[in-house]
Amino acid sequence: MTVLSSPPVRADRPMLRTRRDRPNWTGWIFVGPFMAVFLLVLVAPVVYSIYLSLFREQLIGGNSFVGLANYAQALGDPKFWESFSRVLVFLLVQVPIMLVIALVSALAIDSGRLRFSAFFRISIFLPYAVPAVVATLMWGFIFGTRFGLIGNINDAFGLDIPAPLSGSWILAAIGNIVTWEFIGYNMLIFYAALRVIPTDLYEAASLDGAGQYRIVWNIKIPAIRGAIVIAAIFSVIGSFQLFNEPNILKSLAPNAISTYFTPNMYAYNLSFAGQQFNYSAAIAIIMGLITMLIAYVVQLSGSQKDQLR
């Protein structure tokens, strides 16, 4: 009778299992610096702002805990909602115009039919390299009716061009500045996405008789839908963070731009001019939540369209 013996157990197997089960911290050597900076510059300010928003400086009792009272006050504040409505209108008008111009520019460069495409690409991107402060001051002096280019044109030709720095046109003037600044940035995102589309698709479409417009509509634009969604999310976030342009133009158009022209300007002036740090923190947290919600909706909408294709 043959007796089957069990295979010998290697003496070093328990040692290997122990080494395999031991946690490996090598990855944290690479992730650790980023996490430290992330916690320091992002998480810590947000946590501190939430902490500040739960208190209120009172004449009697000093700085005392008030719970969500600052949030309730902000939600019923007409100045806050006026500034939010203004930024929302800015977002709905300026962002589509900017993205469409950037997309058309990227398609024109990618078509290969544009002469001096390298010069064209650099010329569109160049305004993005100009600091926002310099760009706003430059446009502010162009828009001036008494000291700028618009005023000189009116005087030279006897025209009456509407003042861009007036209350009726100031939002459009700011939209023009922001569009001029960020078309090149978004164009590069679209152009980079167009360059990774396989050229075999274009050749196959041409063999099937598709023209350039059909290739653009049925191949190029669907292929870069992800890049368009990313650019839209960045633009939504940037619109709700609108601050530099109106804050700088305020010195040139004090009657058209109030201290609560945008939510960020309102929070800034409440904090540094009104010494209302707690209320300012509550407004900042509310705007952060609204921005995250709308950005998530834009991302979700883009993802659903990709799934339906």
Short mmCIF file of N, CA and C in Angstrom, two decimals, residues 53-56 58 64-76 278-279 282 286:
data_model
loop_
_atom_site.label_atom_id
_atom_site.label_comp_id
_atom_site.label_asym_id
_atom_site.label_seq_id
_atom_site.Cartn_x
_atom_site.Cartn_y
_atom_site.Cartn_z
N SER A 53 -17.47 80.63 11.04
CA SER A 53 -18.85 80.91 10.64
C SER A 53 -19.87 80.54 11.71
N LEU A 54 -19.46 79.79 12.69
CA LEU A 54 -20.38 79.37 13.76
C LEU A 54 -20.38 80.33 14.94
N PHE A 55 -19.63 81.44 14.84
CA PHE A 55 -19.54 82.40 15.94
C PHE A 55 -19.96 83.78 15.43
N ARG A 56 -20.19 84.68 16.37
CA ARG A 56 -20.56 86.05 16.00
C ARG A 56 -20.06 86.99 17.10
N GLN A 58 -20.48 89.99 19.31
CA GLN A 58 -21.62 90.74 19.83
C GLN A 58 -21.15 91.76 20.86
N SER A 64 -19.35 84.90 20.57
CA SER A 64 -20.11 83.79 21.15
C SER A 64 -20.61 82.85 20.06
N PHE A 65 -20.84 81.62 20.44
CA PHE A 65 -21.32 80.60 19.50
C PHE A 65 -22.77 80.86 19.14
N VAL A 66 -23.08 80.91 17.82
CA VAL A 66 -24.45 81.18 17.37
C VAL A 66 -24.96 80.08 16.45
N GLY A 67 -24.21 79.01 16.29
CA GLY A 67 -24.67 77.91 15.43
C GLY A 67 -24.74 78.32 13.97
N LEU A 68 -25.89 78.09 13.34
CA LEU A 68 -26.08 78.37 11.92
C LEU A 68 -26.73 79.73 11.68
N ALA A 69 -26.70 80.61 12.66
CA ALA A 69 -27.36 81.92 12.52
C ALA A 69 -26.75 82.74 11.38
N ASN A 70 -25.42 82.66 11.22
CA ASN A 70 -24.78 83.42 10.13
C ASN A 70 -25.23 82.90 8.76
N TYR A 71 -25.41 81.60 8.65
CA TYR A 71 -25.87 81.02 7.38
C TYR A 71 -27.31 81.46 7.09
N ALA A 72 -28.15 81.46 8.14
CA ALA A 72 -29.54 81.90 7.95
C ALA A 72 -29.58 83.37 7.54
N GLN A 73 -28.71 84.19 8.13
CA GLN A 73 -28.66 85.61 7.76
C GLN A 73 -28.21 85.78 6.32
N ALA A 74 -27.21 84.99 5.89
CA ALA A 74 -26.72 85.09 4.51
C ALA A 74 -27.79 84.67 3.50
N LEU A 75 -28.54 83.62 3.82
CA LEU A 75 -29.58 83.15 2.89
C LEU A 75 -30.73 84.14 2.77
N GLY A 76 -30.89 85.03 3.75
CA GLY A 76 -31.92 86.05 3.67
C GLY A 76 -31.38 87.44 3.36
N ASN A 278 -16.87 86.57 10.86
CA ASN A 278 -17.73 85.39 10.99
C ASN A 278 -18.78 85.33 9.88
N TYR A 279 -19.42 86.46 9.62
CA TYR A 279 -20.42 86.50 8.55
C TYR A 279 -19.76 86.30 7.18
N ALA A 282 -19.19 82.66 6.61
CA ALA A 282 -20.42 81.94 6.26
C ALA A 282 -20.74 82.12 4.77
N ILE A 286 -20.92 79.13 1.90
CA ILE A 286 -22.10 78.94 1.04
C ILE A 286 -21.71 78.98 -0.43
#
